[in-house]
Amino acid sequence: MITFQSTVGGKPATPALIEPDPVSRMADAMLHIAGGGRTVDKDALSLMGFSAAEIDRYGIEARDLANAREQSRAA
């Protein structure tokens, strides 16, 4: 039988924090896609749950943020 645990180490479990910033979420998705050896394009981002409007609105800024994060990891 599956049971759910409401405490972790005797403390109440807290829900996971979800990044509210769409640019940051999209940049993370871009890094995830690229890390899997796939091409980051609108189709790949839509499979990650982004709408066409979000991709058009945040895509360039997210690309720049993803590139900056990748550069900082490589350094």
PDB file of C-alpha atoms in Angstrom:
ATOM      1  CA  MET A   1       0.000   0.000   0.000  1.00  0.00           C
ATOM      2  CA  ILE A   2       1.291   3.458  -0.848  1.00  0.00           C
ATOM      3  CA  THR A   3       1.350   5.964   1.987  1.00  0.00           C
ATOM      4  CA  PHE A   4       2.327   9.607   1.924  1.00  0.00           C
ATOM      5  CA  GLN A   5       4.635  11.108   4.476  1.00  0.00           C
ATOM      6  CA  SER A   6       3.670  14.541   5.763  1.00  0.00           C
ATOM      7  CA  THR A   7       6.843  15.036   7.793  1.00  0.00           C
ATOM      8  CA  VAL A   8      10.510  14.909   6.906  1.00  0.00           C
ATOM      9  CA  GLY A   9      12.865  14.201   9.790  1.00  0.00           C
ATOM     10  CA  GLY A  10      10.169  15.089  12.325  1.00  0.00           C
ATOM     11  CA  LYS A  11       9.488  18.474  10.676  1.00  0.00           C
ATOM     12  CA  PRO A  12       6.437  19.254   8.539  1.00  0.00           C
ATOM     13  CA  ALA A  13       7.133  18.776   4.851  1.00  0.00           C
ATOM     14  CA  THR A  14       7.228  21.977   2.821  1.00  0.00           C
ATOM     15  CA  PRO A  15       6.147  22.185  -0.784  1.00  0.00           C
ATOM     16  CA  ALA A  16       8.801  22.560  -3.474  1.00  0.00           C
ATOM     17  CA  LEU A  17       9.588  26.102  -4.504  1.00  0.00           C
ATOM     18  CA  ILE A  18       8.746  26.827  -8.113  1.00  0.00           C
ATOM     19  CA  GLU A  19      10.583  29.624  -9.877  1.00  0.00           C
ATOM     20  CA  PRO A  20       7.947  32.279 -10.654  1.00  0.00           C
ATOM     21  CA  ASP A  21      10.096  34.196 -13.152  1.00  0.00           C
ATOM     22  CA  PRO A  22       9.249  32.938 -16.660  1.00  0.00           C
ATOM     23  CA  VAL A  23      12.627  34.058 -18.071  1.00  0.00           C
ATOM     24  CA  SER A  24      14.507  32.049 -15.453  1.00  0.00           C
ATOM     25  CA  ARG A  25      12.256  29.009 -15.951  1.00  0.00           C
ATOM     26  CA  MET A  26      12.750  29.170 -19.700  1.00  0.00           C
ATOM     27  CA  ALA A  27      16.526  29.564 -19.325  1.00  0.00           C
ATOM     28  CA  ASP A  28      16.572  26.473 -17.098  1.00  0.00           C
ATOM     29  CA  ALA A  29      14.540  24.587 -19.691  1.00  0.00           C
ATOM     30  CA  MET A  30      16.949  25.661 -22.432  1.00  0.00           C
ATOM     31  CA  LEU A  31      19.922  24.373 -20.432  1.00  0.00           C
ATOM     32  CA  HIS A  32      18.067  21.120 -19.767  1.00  0.00           C
ATOM     33  CA  ILE A  33      17.263  20.650 -23.454  1.00  0.00           C
ATOM     34  CA  ALA A  34      20.789  21.498 -24.598  1.00  0.00           C
ATOM     35  CA  GLY A  35      22.291  19.290 -21.876  1.00  0.00           C
ATOM     36  CA  GLY A  36      20.444  16.358 -23.408  1.00  0.00           C
ATOM     37  CA  GLY A  37      22.119  16.999 -26.740  1.00  0.00           C
ATOM     38  CA  ARG A  38      18.959  18.332 -28.375  1.00  0.00           C
ATOM     39  CA  THR A  39      18.511  21.521 -30.351  1.00  0.00           C
ATOM     40  CA  VAL A  40      16.769  24.283 -28.436  1.00  0.00           C
ATOM     41  CA  ASP A  41      13.964  25.561 -30.652  1.00  0.00           C
ATOM     42  CA  LYS A  42      10.308  26.545 -30.332  1.00  0.00           C
ATOM     43  CA  ASP A  43       9.167  22.945 -30.654  1.00  0.00           C
ATOM     44  CA  ALA A  44      11.463  21.771 -27.859  1.00  0.00           C
ATOM     45  CA  LEU A  45      10.367  24.627 -25.601  1.00  0.00           C
ATOM     46  CA  SER A  46       6.702  23.938 -26.308  1.00  0.00           C
ATOM     47  CA  LEU A  47       7.276  20.326 -25.227  1.00  0.00           C
ATOM     48  CA  MET A  48       8.595  21.745 -21.945  1.00  0.00           C
ATOM     49  CA  GLY A  49       5.253  23.496 -21.398  1.00  0.00           C
ATOM     50  CA  PHE A  50       5.834  26.983 -22.792  1.00  0.00           C
ATOM     51  CA  SER A  51       3.251  28.574 -25.056  1.00  0.00           C
ATOM     52  CA  ALA A  52       4.166  30.190 -28.373  1.00  0.00           C
ATOM     53  CA  ALA A  53       3.385  33.600 -26.863  1.00  0.00           C
ATOM     54  CA  GLU A  54       5.735  32.967 -23.919  1.00  0.00           C
ATOM     55  CA  ILE A  55       8.488  31.810 -26.260  1.00  0.00           C
ATOM     56  CA  ASP A  56       8.107  34.912 -28.418  1.00  0.00           C
ATOM     57  CA  ARG A  57       7.984  37.217 -25.393  1.00  0.00           C
ATOM     58  CA  TYR A  58      10.761  35.762 -23.217  1.00  0.00           C
ATOM     59  CA  GLY A  59      12.858  33.682 -25.615  1.00  0.00           C
ATOM     60  CA  ILE A  60      15.651  36.149 -26.394  1.00  0.00           C
ATOM     61  CA  GLU A  61      16.111  37.216 -22.779  1.00  0.00           C
ATOM     62  CA  ALA A  62      16.008  33.575 -21.631  1.00  0.00           C
ATOM     63  CA  ARG A  63      18.589  32.622 -24.278  1.00  0.00           C
ATOM     64  CA  ASP A  64      20.938  35.334 -23.005  1.00  0.00           C
ATOM     65  CA  LEU A  65      20.436  34.228 -19.395  1.00  0.00           C
ATOM     66  CA  ALA A  66      21.031  30.565 -20.311  1.00  0.00           C
ATOM     67  CA  ASN A  67      24.235  31.495 -22.133  1.00  0.00           C
ATOM     68  CA  ALA A  68      25.426  33.510 -19.127  1.00  0.00           C
ATOM     69  CA  ARG A  69      24.674  30.614 -16.762  1.00  0.00           C
ATOM     70  CA  GLU A  70      26.505  28.184 -19.028  1.00  0.00           C
ATOM     71  CA  GLN A  71      29.529  30.497 -19.183  1.00  0.00           C
ATOM     72  CA  SER A  72      29.631  30.765 -15.380  1.00  0.00           C
ATOM     73  CA  ARG A  73      29.482  26.960 -15.047  1.00  0.00           C
ATOM     74  CA  ALA A  74      32.342  26.516 -17.507  1.00  0.00           C
ATOM     75  CA  ALA A  75      34.572  29.024 -15.691  1.00  0.00           C
TER      76      ALA A  75
END
